Coordinates of C-alpha atoms in Angstrom, one line a residue:
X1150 CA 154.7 -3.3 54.8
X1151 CA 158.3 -2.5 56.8
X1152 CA 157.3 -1.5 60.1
X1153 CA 157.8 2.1 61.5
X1154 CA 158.0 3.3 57.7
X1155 CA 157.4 6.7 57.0
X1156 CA 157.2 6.1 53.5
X1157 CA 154.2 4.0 52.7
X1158 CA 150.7 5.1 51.9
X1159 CA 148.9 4.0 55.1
X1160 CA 151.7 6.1 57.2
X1161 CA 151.6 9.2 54.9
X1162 CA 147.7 9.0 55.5
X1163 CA 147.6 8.7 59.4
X1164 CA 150.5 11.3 59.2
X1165 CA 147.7 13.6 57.6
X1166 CA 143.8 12.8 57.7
X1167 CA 143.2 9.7 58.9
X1168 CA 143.4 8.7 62.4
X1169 CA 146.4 6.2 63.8
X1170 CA 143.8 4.3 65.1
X1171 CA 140.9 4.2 62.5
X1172 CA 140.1 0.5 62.0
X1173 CA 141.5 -0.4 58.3
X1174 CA 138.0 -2.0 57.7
X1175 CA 136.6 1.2 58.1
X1176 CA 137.1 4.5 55.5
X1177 CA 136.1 7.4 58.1
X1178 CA 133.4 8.7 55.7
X1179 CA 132.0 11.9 56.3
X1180 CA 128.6 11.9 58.4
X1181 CA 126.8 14.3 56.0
X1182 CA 126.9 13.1 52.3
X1183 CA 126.9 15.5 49.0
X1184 CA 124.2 14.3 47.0
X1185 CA 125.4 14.8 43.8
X1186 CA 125.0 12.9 40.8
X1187 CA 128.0 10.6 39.6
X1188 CA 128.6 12.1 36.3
X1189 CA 129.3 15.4 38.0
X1190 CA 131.7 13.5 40.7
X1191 CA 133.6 12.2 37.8
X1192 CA 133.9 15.9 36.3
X1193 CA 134.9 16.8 39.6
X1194 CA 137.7 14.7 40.5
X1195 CA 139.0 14.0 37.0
X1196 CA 141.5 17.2 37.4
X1197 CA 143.0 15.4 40.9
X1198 CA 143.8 11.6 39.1
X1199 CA 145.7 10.7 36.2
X1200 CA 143.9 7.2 37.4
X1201 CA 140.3 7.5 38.6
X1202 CA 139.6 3.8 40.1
X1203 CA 135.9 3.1 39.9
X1204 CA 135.9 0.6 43.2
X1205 CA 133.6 -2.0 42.6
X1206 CA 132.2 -3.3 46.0
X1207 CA 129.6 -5.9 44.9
X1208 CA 130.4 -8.3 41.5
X1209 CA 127.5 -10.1 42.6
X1210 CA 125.2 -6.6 42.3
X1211 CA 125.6 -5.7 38.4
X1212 CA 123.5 -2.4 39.1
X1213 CA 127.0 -1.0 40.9
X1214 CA 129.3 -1.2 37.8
X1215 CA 126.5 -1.1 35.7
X1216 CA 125.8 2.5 36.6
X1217 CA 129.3 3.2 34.5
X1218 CA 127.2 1.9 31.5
X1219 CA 124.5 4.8 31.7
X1220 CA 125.3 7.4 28.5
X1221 CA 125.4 10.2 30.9
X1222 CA 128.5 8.7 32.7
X1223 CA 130.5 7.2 29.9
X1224 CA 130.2 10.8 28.0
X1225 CA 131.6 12.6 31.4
X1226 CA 134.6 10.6 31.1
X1227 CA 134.8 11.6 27.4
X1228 CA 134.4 15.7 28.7
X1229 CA 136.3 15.2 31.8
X1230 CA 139.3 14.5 29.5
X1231 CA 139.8 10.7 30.1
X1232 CA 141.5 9.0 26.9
X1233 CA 141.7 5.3 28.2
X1234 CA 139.3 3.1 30.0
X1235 CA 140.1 -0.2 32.0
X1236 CA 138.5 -3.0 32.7
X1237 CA 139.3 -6.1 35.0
X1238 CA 138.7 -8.1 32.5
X1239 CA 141.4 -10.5 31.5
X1240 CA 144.1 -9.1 29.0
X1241 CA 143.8 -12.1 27.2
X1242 CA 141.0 -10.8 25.1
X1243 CA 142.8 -7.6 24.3
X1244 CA 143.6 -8.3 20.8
X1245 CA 139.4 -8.4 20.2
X1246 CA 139.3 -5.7 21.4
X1247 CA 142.0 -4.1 18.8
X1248 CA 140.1 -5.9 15.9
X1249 CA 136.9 -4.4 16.7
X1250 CA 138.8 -0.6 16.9
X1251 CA 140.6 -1.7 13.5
X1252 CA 137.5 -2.6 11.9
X1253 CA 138.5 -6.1 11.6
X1254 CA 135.2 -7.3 13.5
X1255 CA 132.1 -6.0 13.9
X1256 CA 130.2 -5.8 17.1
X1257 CA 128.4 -9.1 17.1
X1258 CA 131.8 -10.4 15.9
X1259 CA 133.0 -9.1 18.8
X1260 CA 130.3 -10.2 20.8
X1261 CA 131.1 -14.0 19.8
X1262 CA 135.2 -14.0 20.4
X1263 CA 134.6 -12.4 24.2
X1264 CA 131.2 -13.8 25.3
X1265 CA 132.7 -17.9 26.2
X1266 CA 135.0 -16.1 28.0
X1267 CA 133.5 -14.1 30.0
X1268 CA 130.7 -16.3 30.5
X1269 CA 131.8 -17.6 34.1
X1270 CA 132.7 -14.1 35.5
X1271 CA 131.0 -13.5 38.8
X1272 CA 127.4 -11.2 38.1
X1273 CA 127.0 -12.3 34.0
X1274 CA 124.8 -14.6 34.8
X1275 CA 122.4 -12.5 32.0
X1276 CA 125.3 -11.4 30.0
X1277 CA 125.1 -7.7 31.3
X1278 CA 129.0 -7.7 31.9
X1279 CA 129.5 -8.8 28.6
X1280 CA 126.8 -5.7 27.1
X1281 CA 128.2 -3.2 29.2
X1282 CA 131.9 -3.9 27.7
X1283 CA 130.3 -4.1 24.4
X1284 CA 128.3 -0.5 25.1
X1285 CA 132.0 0.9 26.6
X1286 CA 133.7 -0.5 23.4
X1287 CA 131.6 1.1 21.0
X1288 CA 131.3 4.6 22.6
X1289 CA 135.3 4.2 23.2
X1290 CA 135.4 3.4 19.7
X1291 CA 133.3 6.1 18.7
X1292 CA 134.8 8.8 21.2
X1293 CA 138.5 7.7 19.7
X1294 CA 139.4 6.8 23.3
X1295 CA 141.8 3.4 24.4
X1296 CA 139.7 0.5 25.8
X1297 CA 141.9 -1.7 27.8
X1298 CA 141.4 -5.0 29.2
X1299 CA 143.4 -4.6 32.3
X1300 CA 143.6 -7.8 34.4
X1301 CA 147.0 -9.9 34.5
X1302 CA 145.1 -12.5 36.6
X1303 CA 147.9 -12.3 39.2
X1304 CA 147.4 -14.6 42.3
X1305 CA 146.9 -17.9 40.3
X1306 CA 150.1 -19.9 41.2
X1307 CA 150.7 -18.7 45.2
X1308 CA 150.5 -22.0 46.2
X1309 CA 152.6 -24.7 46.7
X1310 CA 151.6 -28.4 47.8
X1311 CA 153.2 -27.6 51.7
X1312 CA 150.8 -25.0 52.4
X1313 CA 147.0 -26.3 54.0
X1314 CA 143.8 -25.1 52.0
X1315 CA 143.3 -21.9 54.5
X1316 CA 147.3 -20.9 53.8
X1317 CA 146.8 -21.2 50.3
X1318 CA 143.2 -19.3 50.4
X1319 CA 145.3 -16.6 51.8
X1320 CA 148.1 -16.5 49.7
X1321 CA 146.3 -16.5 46.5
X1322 CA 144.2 -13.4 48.0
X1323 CA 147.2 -11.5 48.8
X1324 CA 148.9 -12.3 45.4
X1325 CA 145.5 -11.4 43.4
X1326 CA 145.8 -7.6 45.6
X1327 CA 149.7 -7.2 44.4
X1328 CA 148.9 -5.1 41.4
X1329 CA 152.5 -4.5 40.5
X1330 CA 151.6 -5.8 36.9
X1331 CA 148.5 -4.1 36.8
X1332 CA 150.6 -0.5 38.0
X1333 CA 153.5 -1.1 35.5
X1334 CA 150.8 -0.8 32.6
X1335 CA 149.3 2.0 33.8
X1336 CA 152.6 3.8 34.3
X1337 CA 153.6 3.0 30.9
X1338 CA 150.2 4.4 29.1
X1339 CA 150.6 7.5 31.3
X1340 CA 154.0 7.8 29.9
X1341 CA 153.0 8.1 25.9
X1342 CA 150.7 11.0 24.9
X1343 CA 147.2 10.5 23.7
X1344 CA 146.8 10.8 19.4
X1345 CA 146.0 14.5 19.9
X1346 CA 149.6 15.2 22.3
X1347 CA 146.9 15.3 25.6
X1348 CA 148.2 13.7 28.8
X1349 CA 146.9 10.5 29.4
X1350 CA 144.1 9.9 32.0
X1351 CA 142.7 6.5 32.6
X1352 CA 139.3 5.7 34.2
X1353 CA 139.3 2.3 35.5
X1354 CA 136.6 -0.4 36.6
X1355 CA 137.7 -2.5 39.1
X1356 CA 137.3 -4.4 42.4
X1357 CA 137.4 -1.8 45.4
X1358 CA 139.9 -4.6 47.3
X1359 CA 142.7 -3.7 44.9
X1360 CA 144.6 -0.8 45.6
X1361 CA 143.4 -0.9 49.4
X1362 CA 145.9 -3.0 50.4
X1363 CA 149.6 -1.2 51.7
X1364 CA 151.8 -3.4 49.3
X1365 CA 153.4 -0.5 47.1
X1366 CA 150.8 -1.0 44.2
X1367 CA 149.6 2.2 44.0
X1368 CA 152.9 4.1 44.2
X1369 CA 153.8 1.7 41.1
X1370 CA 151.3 3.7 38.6
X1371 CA 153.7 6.6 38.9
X1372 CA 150.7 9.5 38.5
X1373 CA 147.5 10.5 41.5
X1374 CA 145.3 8.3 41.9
X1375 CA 141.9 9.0 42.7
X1376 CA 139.9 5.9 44.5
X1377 CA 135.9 6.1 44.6
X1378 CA 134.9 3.1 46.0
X1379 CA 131.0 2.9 45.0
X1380 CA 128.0 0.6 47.0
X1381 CA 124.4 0.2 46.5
X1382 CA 123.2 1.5 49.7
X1383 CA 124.7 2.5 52.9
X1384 CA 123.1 -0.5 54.3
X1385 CA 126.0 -2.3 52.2
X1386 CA 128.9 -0.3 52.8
X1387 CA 128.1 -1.0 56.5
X1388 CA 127.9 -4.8 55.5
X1389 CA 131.4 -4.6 53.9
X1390 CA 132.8 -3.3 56.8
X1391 CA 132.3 -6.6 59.0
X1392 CA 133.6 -8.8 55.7
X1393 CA 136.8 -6.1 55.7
X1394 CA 137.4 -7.3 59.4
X1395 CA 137.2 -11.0 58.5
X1396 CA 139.8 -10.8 55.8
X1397 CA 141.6 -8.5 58.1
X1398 CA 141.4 -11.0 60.9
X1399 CA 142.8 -13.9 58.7
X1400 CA 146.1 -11.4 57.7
X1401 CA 144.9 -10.2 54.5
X1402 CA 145.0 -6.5 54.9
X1403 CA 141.8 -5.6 52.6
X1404 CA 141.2 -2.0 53.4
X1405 CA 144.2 -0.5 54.7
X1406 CA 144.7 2.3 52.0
X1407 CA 141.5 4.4 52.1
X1408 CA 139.1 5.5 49.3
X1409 CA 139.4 9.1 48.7
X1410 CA 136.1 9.0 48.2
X1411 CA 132.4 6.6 48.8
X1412 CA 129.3 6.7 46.8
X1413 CA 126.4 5.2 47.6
X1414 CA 123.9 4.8 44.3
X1415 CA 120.9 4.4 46.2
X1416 CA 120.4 8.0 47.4
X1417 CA 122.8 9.4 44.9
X1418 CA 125.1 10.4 48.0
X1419 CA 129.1 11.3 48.0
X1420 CA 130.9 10.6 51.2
X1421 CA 134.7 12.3 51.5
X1422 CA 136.7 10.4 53.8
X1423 CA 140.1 11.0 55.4
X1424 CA 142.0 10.4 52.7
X1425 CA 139.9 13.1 50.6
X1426 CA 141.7 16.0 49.3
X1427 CA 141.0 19.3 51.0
X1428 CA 140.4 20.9 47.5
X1429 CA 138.8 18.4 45.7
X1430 CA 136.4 18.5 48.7
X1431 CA 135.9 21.3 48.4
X1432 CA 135.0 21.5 45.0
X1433 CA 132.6 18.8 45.6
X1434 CA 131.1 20.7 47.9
X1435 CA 130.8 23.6 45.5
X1436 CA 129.4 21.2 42.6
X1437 CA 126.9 19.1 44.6
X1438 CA 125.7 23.0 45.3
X1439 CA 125.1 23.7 41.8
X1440 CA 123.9 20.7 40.7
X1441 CA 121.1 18.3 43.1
X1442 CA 120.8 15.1 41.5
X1443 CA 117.2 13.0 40.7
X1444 CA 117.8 9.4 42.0
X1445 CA 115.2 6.1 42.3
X1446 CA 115.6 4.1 45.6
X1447 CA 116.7 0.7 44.2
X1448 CA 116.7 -2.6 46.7
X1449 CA 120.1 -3.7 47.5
X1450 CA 120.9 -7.6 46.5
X1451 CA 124.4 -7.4 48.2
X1452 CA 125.1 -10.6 49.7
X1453 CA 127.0 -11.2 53.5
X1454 CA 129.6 -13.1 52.3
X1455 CA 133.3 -13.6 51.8
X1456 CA 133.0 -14.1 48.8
X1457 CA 131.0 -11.2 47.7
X1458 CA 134.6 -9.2 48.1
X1459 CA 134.6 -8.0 44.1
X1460 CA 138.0 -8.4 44.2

């Protein structure tokens, strides 16, 4: 980030909402949450992004991007007018993906080409990643709506042999944030038109640490982007907020573009923060009015760790 730039995301937002001098750990949430249940945040917000980012705070805690698998949220992305649905899940297994939509495989075909892959992925330690992309598949299938395995794996060749083991730690967390690849694909789906002539709009699943970094990713899509980074429990968003300052204090800048919005699953709560819209709080406000949600208390697993950054 060039210092002193007026330009960039981070100094557009302190321009506006958020404070000079809010912590970047930190998303200045709103003290009194909406509660509101998530299908009608996605309803919501879908008319402010042409890219909804589903922020994953916790791979470790499958109950957080598992909530994206419940019917009632996969068919408010259907009504919300979302046509593609991402993934960060390596683009490698694509073509799988395109065989199953073809008819070429069937689902427990499909089921045997992508579960050694994804065998090793952080949370699948029961195969629920793998059933919840086979669940999205099939209602994307059936829903004639774009499934996309999203992940370039960038950050895997930031080292070299001069750097020590902390350097290269470092480097390969700020290459794996640089989602220039990851933008330029989104930009180019935005570009064509849906099978019907609609505008593209792409609801993505992925690790709240991307796109919170100031590195000119999120410009790259090209469209608004809508970030809802989502946690357990406020007892874990609290928790992130020390790990944020650790990567912060090591120079990798985790948390410096804020979420436009926070939901916490436990309490079925919406927090804007100061990145939020003025309308579209506003019209959360007006929805969580007209519609109070049923939630169950669920205990958080979330881990205090490093490496619990789903990122």
């Amino acid at each position: 980030m060039a210092e002193g730039n007026p330009h960039t995301l981070s100094a557009k937002f302190q321009q506006s909402a958020c404070p000079a001098d809010l912590p970047i750990y930190d998303s200045g949430i709103s003290p009194q949450g909406l509660k509101i249940p998530l299908d009608k945040v996605i309803a919501t917000a879908a008319p402010y992004a042409d890219v909804f980012t589903y922020g994953d705070t916790d791979h470790h805690n499958m109950n957080v991007r598992g909530e994206m698998r419940k019917p009632e949220n996969l068919a408010a992305l259907k009504q919300s007018g979302f046509t593609d649905i991402g993934f960060e899940t390596s683009k490698g297994l694509q073509a799988w993906n395109n065989a199953y939509v073809d008819g070429g495989l069937g689902r427990d075909e499909f089921k045997t080409q992508i579960a050694p892959a994804l065998m090793a992925a952080t949370g699948n330690e029961k195969g629920e990643w793998t059933k919840q992309i086979l669940d999205t598949a099939e209602f994307a299938k059936a829903n004639e709506m774009n499934l996309h395995f999203a992940d370039p794996n960038n950050g895997r060749l930031a080292c070299d042999a001069a750097m020590s083991a902390e350097e290269c730690d470092i480097a390969e967390t700020k290459a794996r944030y640089q989602d220039t690849q990851l933008s330029a694909d989104h930009a180019a789906r935005l570009a064509e038109p849906a099978a019907d002539n609609q505008q593209r709009k792409i609801f993505q699943i992925y690790g709240s640490a991307h796109y919170s970094v100031d590195n000119g990713s999120r410009e790259g899509i090209g469209g608004r982007m809508v970030k809802m980074d989502v946690y357990a429990s406020r007892a874990d968003y609290e928790s992130d907020k020390t790990i944020l300052k650790e990567e912060n204090d090591r120079g990798v800048m985790v948390g410096e573009i804020k979420p436009e919005l926070v939901y916490l699953l436990d309490s079925g709560t919406l927090h804007t923060t100061c990145a939020t819209p003025p309308a579209l709080a506003a019209d959360l406000e007006q929805a969580a009015a007209q519609s109070p949600p049923a939630f169950k208390n669920e205990p958080s697993t979330k881990k205090l760790e490093v490496s619990s950054l789903s990122r």
